Amino acid sequence: MTNRSPKLSVIIPCFNVETYIPETVASLVNNARSDFEFLLVEDRSTKDRTYEALLELTKRLPNSRVIRHEQNGGLATARNTGIDAAEGRYLTFLDGDDWLAPGYLESLVDHIERLDVDFVRTDHVQVTGVQRSVHRAPEGRRNIPLDPRGSILPVGETTMVDYPYAWAGIYHRRLLDRGLLRFHDGLRTAEDRPWIWELHRRAESYAVAGLRGVFYRRGVASSLTQIGDVRQLDFFRSFDLVLSELADDPEAGTLRKKALRNYCVVIAHQLLTRDRFERSVAARLRQLAGEALGRMAEEELNEALVGMGEQRVHVLRRIRGGMKGVAA
């Protein structure tokens, strides 16, 4: 790399991904360019030799650094470590068990430069075993500058705040300078929920590109979405942060309805799949769910749940009590 700052910084948190990291790094090699840098943050893996594998594999990845945490901090903190070390004009993310199509990063940079927006969001390919399926970003307008706020609503439809994946996009450094790219330290799951809400509320411009070069590996045994331990319950803190940060927004009344609906959808999902949790964690889930629902006014809660589906409304009604007028 020359003495000039890199054009793109790619931040890759890695935790217990020794099995997958060879494919991840190989995909980065196939995307390398002299003005791209790669920051691999090893979050003190506990079950394998991820760190040693990274040291060996990155020997063939130009402009790469392996940064090792002194202790495990979780995904949000690992991403922040990478953000703090990044020098690029643009930043993007990739999880340590996912991979990229050849040439994808160059296309990503080309889109944000051509559209001249604060950030660009993309589609992605979900990989479950040998099955692959394209997941489109919910915004239908493509390759044109948009107002990020205009893609938060309506309440009852899937919108861009329901598509929070940090790795499905590219972000201009000016967002970091305005305090919009860092994650809340310590969040171990749902870390991208407060993050995506802040982006869409406070950034000035964005676009959606029909790129499908991110391959998201689902069903990984070490992923928190598969592990039924207490770290999964961080989603309560995540959504409480969203609601707290909305309080002084000029459109707080309208946006809160959307955030409450998001929150209730996730609470219902966790309750309906609680069998995967250890017994003590399942009990804690029920307790926190009851407390969260209890903090919501019955009128606004009823409004948020309209059309959510009988099964989800039933489980939420049972946990909170009341809510007899809710339409499923």
Short mmCIF file of C-alpha atoms in Angstrom, two decimals:
data_model
loop_
_atom_site.label_atom_id
_atom_site.label_comp_id
_atom_site.label_asym_id
_atom_site.label_seq_id
_atom_site.Cartn_x
_atom_site.Cartn_y
_atom_site.Cartn_z
CA MET A 1 0.00 0.00 0.00
CA THR A 2 1.22 3.51 -0.72
CA ASN A 3 1.35 6.24 1.91
CA ARG A 4 -2.09 7.39 0.84
CA SER A 5 -5.04 6.39 3.03
CA PRO A 6 -6.87 3.32 1.75
CA LYS A 7 -10.12 3.79 -0.12
CA LEU A 8 -11.89 0.94 1.71
CA SER A 9 -11.53 -0.65 5.14
CA VAL A 10 -13.07 -4.12 5.57
CA ILE A 11 -13.75 -5.07 9.22
CA ILE A 12 -14.06 -8.78 10.00
CA PRO A 13 -14.83 -9.84 13.62
CA CYS A 14 -13.74 -13.45 14.25
CA PHE A 15 -14.76 -15.68 17.16
CA ASN A 16 -14.56 -19.50 17.14
CA VAL A 17 -14.59 -19.61 13.32
CA GLU A 18 -11.51 -21.76 12.59
CA THR A 19 -13.66 -24.11 10.47
CA TYR A 20 -14.92 -21.31 8.20
CA ILE A 21 -12.15 -18.73 8.17
CA PRO A 22 -10.15 -20.31 5.28
CA GLU A 23 -13.10 -19.73 2.94
CA THR A 24 -13.64 -16.24 4.32
CA VAL A 25 -10.02 -15.20 3.84
CA ALA A 26 -9.85 -16.79 0.39
CA SER A 27 -12.82 -14.65 -0.65
CA LEU A 28 -11.02 -11.56 0.66
CA VAL A 29 -7.93 -12.47 -1.35
CA ASN A 30 -10.20 -12.60 -4.42
CA ASN A 31 -11.37 -9.06 -3.59
CA ALA A 32 -8.02 -7.53 -2.67
CA ARG A 33 -6.89 -4.30 -4.23
CA SER A 34 -3.88 -2.09 -3.45
CA ASP A 35 -6.12 0.57 -1.87
CA PHE A 36 -8.20 -1.84 0.24
CA GLU A 37 -7.27 -2.77 3.82
CA PHE A 38 -8.53 -5.77 5.82
CA LEU A 39 -8.87 -5.61 9.62
CA LEU A 40 -9.52 -9.02 11.20
CA VAL A 41 -10.47 -8.68 14.87
CA GLU A 42 -9.91 -11.90 16.82
CA ASP A 43 -12.26 -11.73 19.81
CA ARG A 44 -10.39 -14.19 22.07
CA SER A 45 -11.82 -17.42 20.69
CA THR A 46 -12.46 -20.06 23.33
CA LYS A 47 -13.07 -23.31 21.44
CA ASP A 48 -10.58 -23.41 18.60
CA ARG A 49 -7.41 -21.95 17.09
CA THR A 50 -9.00 -19.10 15.17
CA TYR A 51 -6.16 -16.71 16.03
CA GLU A 52 -3.42 -19.05 14.83
CA ALA A 53 -5.38 -19.79 11.66
CA LEU A 54 -5.72 -16.06 10.97
CA LEU A 55 -2.00 -15.46 11.38
CA GLU A 56 -1.25 -18.14 8.81
CA LEU A 57 -4.04 -17.40 6.33
CA THR A 58 -3.51 -13.64 6.18
CA LYS A 59 0.07 -14.10 4.96
CA ARG A 60 -1.44 -14.16 1.46
CA LEU A 61 -3.93 -11.33 2.05
CA PRO A 62 -2.38 -7.97 1.12
CA ASN A 63 -2.82 -4.98 3.45
CA SER A 64 -4.28 -7.08 6.25
CA ARG A 65 -3.91 -6.84 10.02
CA VAL A 66 -4.95 -9.28 12.73
CA ILE A 67 -5.98 -7.45 15.90
CA ARG A 68 -6.47 -9.61 18.97
CA HIS A 69 -8.60 -8.63 21.94
CA GLU A 70 -7.18 -9.21 25.41
CA GLN A 71 -10.57 -10.60 26.43
CA ASN A 72 -13.79 -11.51 24.65
CA GLY A 73 -16.02 -8.49 24.17
CA GLY A 74 -18.74 -9.63 21.77
CA LEU A 75 -19.58 -8.71 18.21
CA ALA A 76 -20.40 -5.03 18.78
CA THR A 77 -17.13 -4.38 20.59
CA ALA A 78 -15.13 -6.32 17.99
CA ARG A 79 -16.64 -4.22 15.21
CA ASN A 80 -15.82 -1.06 17.15
CA THR A 81 -12.21 -2.18 17.48
CA GLY A 82 -12.05 -2.52 13.71
CA ILE A 83 -13.74 0.86 13.20
CA ASP A 84 -11.20 2.53 15.50
CA ALA A 85 -8.32 1.05 13.49
CA ALA A 86 -9.83 1.75 10.06
CA GLU A 87 -8.25 4.38 7.84
CA GLY A 88 -10.39 4.03 4.71
CA ARG A 89 -12.65 6.62 3.12
CA TYR A 90 -15.33 3.92 3.13
CA LEU A 91 -16.00 1.10 5.60
CA THR A 92 -17.74 -2.24 5.27
CA PHE A 93 -18.15 -5.34 7.43
CA LEU A 94 -18.03 -9.11 7.03
CA ASP A 95 -18.59 -11.74 9.70
CA GLY A 96 -15.84 -14.31 10.14
CA ASP A 97 -17.97 -17.26 8.99
CA ASP A 98 -19.32 -15.59 5.81
CA TRP A 99 -17.71 -14.90 2.44
CA LEU A 100 -17.78 -12.66 -0.63
CA ALA A 101 -18.08 -13.22 -4.37
CA PRO A 102 -14.96 -12.29 -6.38
CA GLY A 103 -14.91 -8.60 -7.28
CA TYR A 104 -17.79 -7.73 -4.96
CA LEU A 105 -15.91 -5.08 -2.95
CA GLU A 106 -14.89 -3.23 -6.09
CA SER A 107 -18.54 -3.11 -7.21
CA LEU A 108 -19.55 -1.89 -3.75
CA VAL A 109 -17.07 0.99 -3.87
CA ASP A 110 -18.10 1.84 -7.40
CA HIS A 111 -21.75 2.16 -6.34
CA ILE A 112 -21.15 4.48 -3.38
CA GLU A 113 -18.79 6.68 -5.38
CA ARG A 114 -21.16 6.92 -8.33
CA LEU A 115 -24.26 7.57 -6.22
CA ASP A 116 -22.43 9.94 -3.82
CA VAL A 117 -24.49 9.01 -0.74
CA ASP A 118 -23.73 8.45 2.96
CA PHE A 119 -24.27 4.71 2.67
CA VAL A 120 -25.37 1.98 0.27
CA ARG A 121 -27.30 -1.14 1.26
CA THR A 122 -27.32 -4.39 -0.72
CA ASP A 123 -29.15 -7.68 -1.09
CA HIS A 124 -27.45 -10.86 0.14
CA VAL A 125 -27.42 -14.61 -0.38
CA GLN A 126 -28.40 -16.76 2.60
CA VAL A 127 -26.65 -20.13 2.77
CA THR A 128 -28.17 -22.95 4.84
CA GLY A 129 -26.23 -26.14 4.26
CA VAL A 130 -26.27 -26.59 0.48
CA GLN A 131 -29.34 -24.40 0.01
CA ARG A 132 -28.92 -20.82 -1.21
CA SER A 133 -31.60 -18.13 -1.39
CA VAL A 134 -31.47 -14.46 -2.33
CA HIS A 135 -32.73 -12.03 0.32
CA ARG A 136 -33.57 -8.62 -1.08
CA ALA A 137 -33.28 -5.40 0.87
CA PRO A 138 -36.90 -4.29 1.51
CA GLU A 139 -36.60 -0.96 -0.34
CA GLY A 140 -37.74 -1.43 -3.95
CA ARG A 141 -36.22 1.75 -5.37
CA ARG A 142 -32.75 0.91 -6.62
CA ASN A 143 -29.62 2.84 -7.63
CA ILE A 144 -30.95 6.30 -6.81
CA PRO A 145 -30.21 8.57 -3.81
CA LEU A 146 -32.94 8.32 -1.15
CA ASP A 147 -33.82 9.96 2.17
CA PRO A 148 -33.01 7.37 4.88
CA ARG A 149 -35.97 8.49 7.01
CA GLY A 150 -38.31 7.75 4.15
CA SER A 151 -37.49 4.03 4.42
CA ILE A 152 -38.38 3.53 8.12
CA LEU A 153 -42.17 3.37 7.75
CA PRO A 154 -44.89 2.11 7.31
CA VAL A 155 -45.39 0.41 10.66
CA GLY A 156 -47.02 -2.80 9.45
CA GLU A 157 -44.67 -3.56 6.55
CA THR A 158 -41.10 -4.85 6.34
CA THR A 159 -38.84 -1.83 5.84
CA MET A 160 -35.13 -1.06 5.90
CA VAL A 161 -34.93 -0.94 9.72
CA ASP A 162 -36.10 -4.58 9.62
CA TYR A 163 -33.02 -5.38 7.49
CA PRO A 164 -30.29 -4.41 9.96
CA TYR A 165 -27.31 -6.47 8.73
CA ALA A 166 -24.23 -4.25 8.90
CA TRP A 167 -22.37 -6.45 6.40
CA ALA A 168 -24.98 -5.80 3.69
CA GLY A 169 -23.64 -2.41 2.72
CA ILE A 170 -20.87 0.20 2.59
CA TYR A 171 -20.57 3.37 4.66
CA HIS A 172 -18.83 6.71 4.11
CA ARG A 173 -16.34 7.80 6.77
CA ARG A 174 -18.25 11.04 7.27
CA LEU A 175 -20.87 8.97 9.13
CA LEU A 176 -18.20 7.99 11.64
CA ASP A 177 -17.20 11.64 12.02
CA ARG A 178 -20.86 12.38 12.87
CA GLY A 179 -21.02 9.61 15.47
CA LEU A 180 -23.20 7.25 13.44
CA LEU A 181 -21.12 4.14 12.71
CA ARG A 182 -20.05 2.79 16.09
CA PHE A 183 -22.04 0.06 17.84
CA HIS A 184 -23.08 -0.04 21.50
CA ASP A 185 -20.20 -1.79 23.27
CA GLY A 186 -20.95 -5.12 24.91
CA LEU A 187 -24.05 -6.06 22.91
CA ARG A 188 -23.72 -9.73 21.96
CA THR A 189 -26.82 -10.03 19.83
CA ALA A 190 -29.16 -7.60 18.01
CA GLU A 191 -26.23 -5.17 18.07
CA ASP A 192 -27.25 -3.84 14.67
CA ARG A 193 -30.79 -2.79 15.72
CA PRO A 194 -29.96 0.52 17.47
CA TRP A 195 -27.26 1.03 14.82
CA ILE A 196 -29.60 0.77 11.81
CA TRP A 197 -32.22 2.98 13.45
CA GLU A 198 -29.63 5.70 14.09
CA LEU A 199 -28.42 5.50 10.49
CA HIS A 200 -31.90 5.87 9.05
CA ARG A 201 -32.90 8.63 11.45
CA ARG A 202 -29.77 10.77 11.23
CA ALA A 203 -27.89 10.13 7.97
CA GLU A 204 -28.67 12.45 5.06
CA SER A 205 -28.69 10.11 2.08
CA TYR A 206 -28.49 6.45 1.08
CA ALA A 207 -29.19 4.11 -1.78
CA VAL A 208 -29.96 0.44 -2.35
CA ALA A 209 -27.96 -1.53 -4.91
CA GLY A 210 -28.98 -4.90 -6.35
CA LEU A 211 -25.63 -6.51 -5.51
CA ARG A 212 -25.68 -10.11 -4.29
CA GLY A 213 -22.07 -10.74 -3.41
CA VAL A 214 -22.36 -11.36 0.34
CA PHE A 215 -22.90 -14.98 1.32
CA TYR A 216 -24.40 -15.19 4.82
CA ARG A 217 -23.96 -18.59 6.44
CA ARG A 218 -27.03 -19.50 8.52
CA GLY A 219 -27.32 -22.30 11.03
CA VAL A 220 -23.67 -22.20 12.16
CA ALA A 221 -23.41 -24.14 15.42
CA SER A 222 -21.28 -21.47 17.12
CA SER A 223 -23.57 -18.60 16.07
CA LEU A 224 -25.50 -16.89 18.85
CA THR A 225 -28.70 -17.39 16.87
CA GLN A 226 -28.18 -21.11 17.42
CA ILE A 227 -27.00 -21.04 21.04
CA GLY A 228 -29.69 -20.83 23.71
CA ASP A 229 -27.70 -19.06 26.39
CA VAL A 230 -28.14 -15.79 28.25
CA ARG A 231 -26.26 -13.74 25.62
CA GLN A 232 -29.31 -14.09 23.36
CA LEU A 233 -31.25 -11.91 25.78
CA ASP A 234 -29.20 -8.84 24.87
CA PHE A 235 -31.94 -8.09 22.34
CA PHE A 236 -33.94 -6.54 25.21
CA ARG A 237 -31.17 -4.02 25.82
CA SER A 238 -30.89 -3.39 22.08
CA PHE A 239 -34.54 -2.49 21.63
CA ASP A 240 -34.66 -0.51 24.86
CA LEU A 241 -31.80 1.55 23.40
CA VAL A 242 -33.79 2.09 20.20
CA LEU A 243 -36.80 3.34 22.18
CA SER A 244 -34.63 5.52 24.43
CA GLU A 245 -32.85 7.14 21.48
CA LEU A 246 -36.18 7.81 19.75
CA ALA A 247 -37.48 9.83 22.69
CA ASP A 248 -36.24 13.22 21.47
CA ASP A 249 -36.83 12.60 17.76
CA PRO A 250 -39.19 15.15 16.15
CA GLU A 251 -41.25 12.24 14.80
CA ALA A 252 -40.99 10.18 17.98
CA GLY A 253 -44.71 9.39 18.17
CA THR A 254 -44.86 7.81 14.74
CA LEU A 255 -41.47 6.13 14.79
CA ARG A 256 -42.07 4.63 18.25
CA LYS A 257 -44.98 2.64 16.82
CA LYS A 258 -42.64 1.04 14.30
CA ALA A 259 -39.99 0.32 16.95
CA LEU A 260 -42.55 -1.23 19.28
CA ARG A 261 -43.76 -3.50 16.50
CA ASN A 262 -40.16 -4.57 15.76
CA TYR A 263 -39.62 -5.25 19.46
CA CYS A 264 -42.81 -7.30 19.80
CA VAL A 265 -42.04 -9.38 16.73
CA VAL A 266 -38.64 -10.34 18.19
CA ILE A 267 -40.04 -11.00 21.67
CA ALA A 268 -42.72 -13.26 20.19
CA HIS A 269 -40.15 -15.13 18.07
CA GLN A 270 -37.94 -15.76 21.09
CA LEU A 271 -40.87 -16.93 23.21
CA LEU A 272 -42.15 -19.25 20.49
CA THR A 273 -38.68 -20.83 20.09
CA ARG A 274 -37.78 -20.85 23.79
CA ASP A 275 -37.32 -24.64 23.86
CA ARG A 276 -33.75 -24.11 22.63
CA PHE A 277 -32.89 -22.19 25.79
CA GLU A 278 -31.55 -23.61 29.03
CA ARG A 279 -34.34 -23.70 31.62
CA SER A 280 -32.99 -20.79 33.68
CA VAL A 281 -32.55 -18.67 30.54
CA ALA A 282 -36.09 -19.45 29.37
CA ALA A 283 -37.39 -18.29 32.76
CA ARG A 284 -35.34 -15.10 32.48
CA LEU A 285 -36.70 -14.59 28.96
CA ARG A 286 -40.28 -14.76 30.22
CA GLN A 287 -39.49 -12.35 33.04
CA LEU A 288 -37.80 -9.77 30.80
CA ALA A 289 -40.52 -10.13 28.17
CA GLY A 290 -43.20 -9.45 30.77
CA GLU A 291 -41.32 -6.40 32.04
CA ALA A 292 -40.74 -5.01 28.53
CA LEU A 293 -44.37 -5.48 27.51
CA GLY A 294 -45.49 -4.03 30.82
CA ARG A 295 -43.60 -0.80 30.08
CA MET A 296 -45.65 -0.31 26.91
CA ALA A 297 -48.96 1.51 27.17
CA GLU A 298 -51.80 -0.87 26.35
CA GLU A 299 -53.21 1.38 23.63
CA GLU A 300 -49.93 1.71 21.74
CA LEU A 301 -49.19 -1.97 22.22
CA ASN A 302 -52.56 -2.99 20.83
CA GLU A 303 -51.94 -0.76 17.81
CA ALA A 304 -48.47 -2.26 17.25
CA LEU A 305 -49.82 -5.82 17.24
CA VAL A 306 -52.60 -5.37 14.68
CA GLY A 307 -52.15 -7.93 11.91
CA MET A 308 -49.19 -9.61 13.57
CA GLY A 309 -50.78 -13.06 13.49
CA GLU A 310 -52.79 -15.05 15.99
CA GLN A 311 -49.93 -17.18 17.33
CA ARG A 312 -47.64 -14.25 18.08
CA VAL A 313 -50.39 -12.10 19.57
CA HIS A 314 -51.52 -15.00 21.76
CA VAL A 315 -48.08 -15.61 23.25
CA LEU A 316 -47.54 -11.90 23.91
CA ARG A 317 -51.01 -11.54 25.46
CA ARG A 318 -50.32 -14.51 27.74
CA ILE A 319 -47.00 -13.06 28.95
CA ARG A 320 -48.30 -9.54 29.55
CA GLY A 321 -51.89 -10.21 30.49
CA GLY A 322 -54.78 -8.05 29.28
CA MET A 323 -54.69 -6.85 25.67
CA LYS A 324 -58.08 -8.37 25.00
CA GLY A 325 -58.87 -6.07 22.10
CA VAL A 326 -55.85 -6.94 19.97
CA ALA A 327 -56.66 -7.95 16.42
CA ALA A 328 -54.38 -10.74 15.21
#
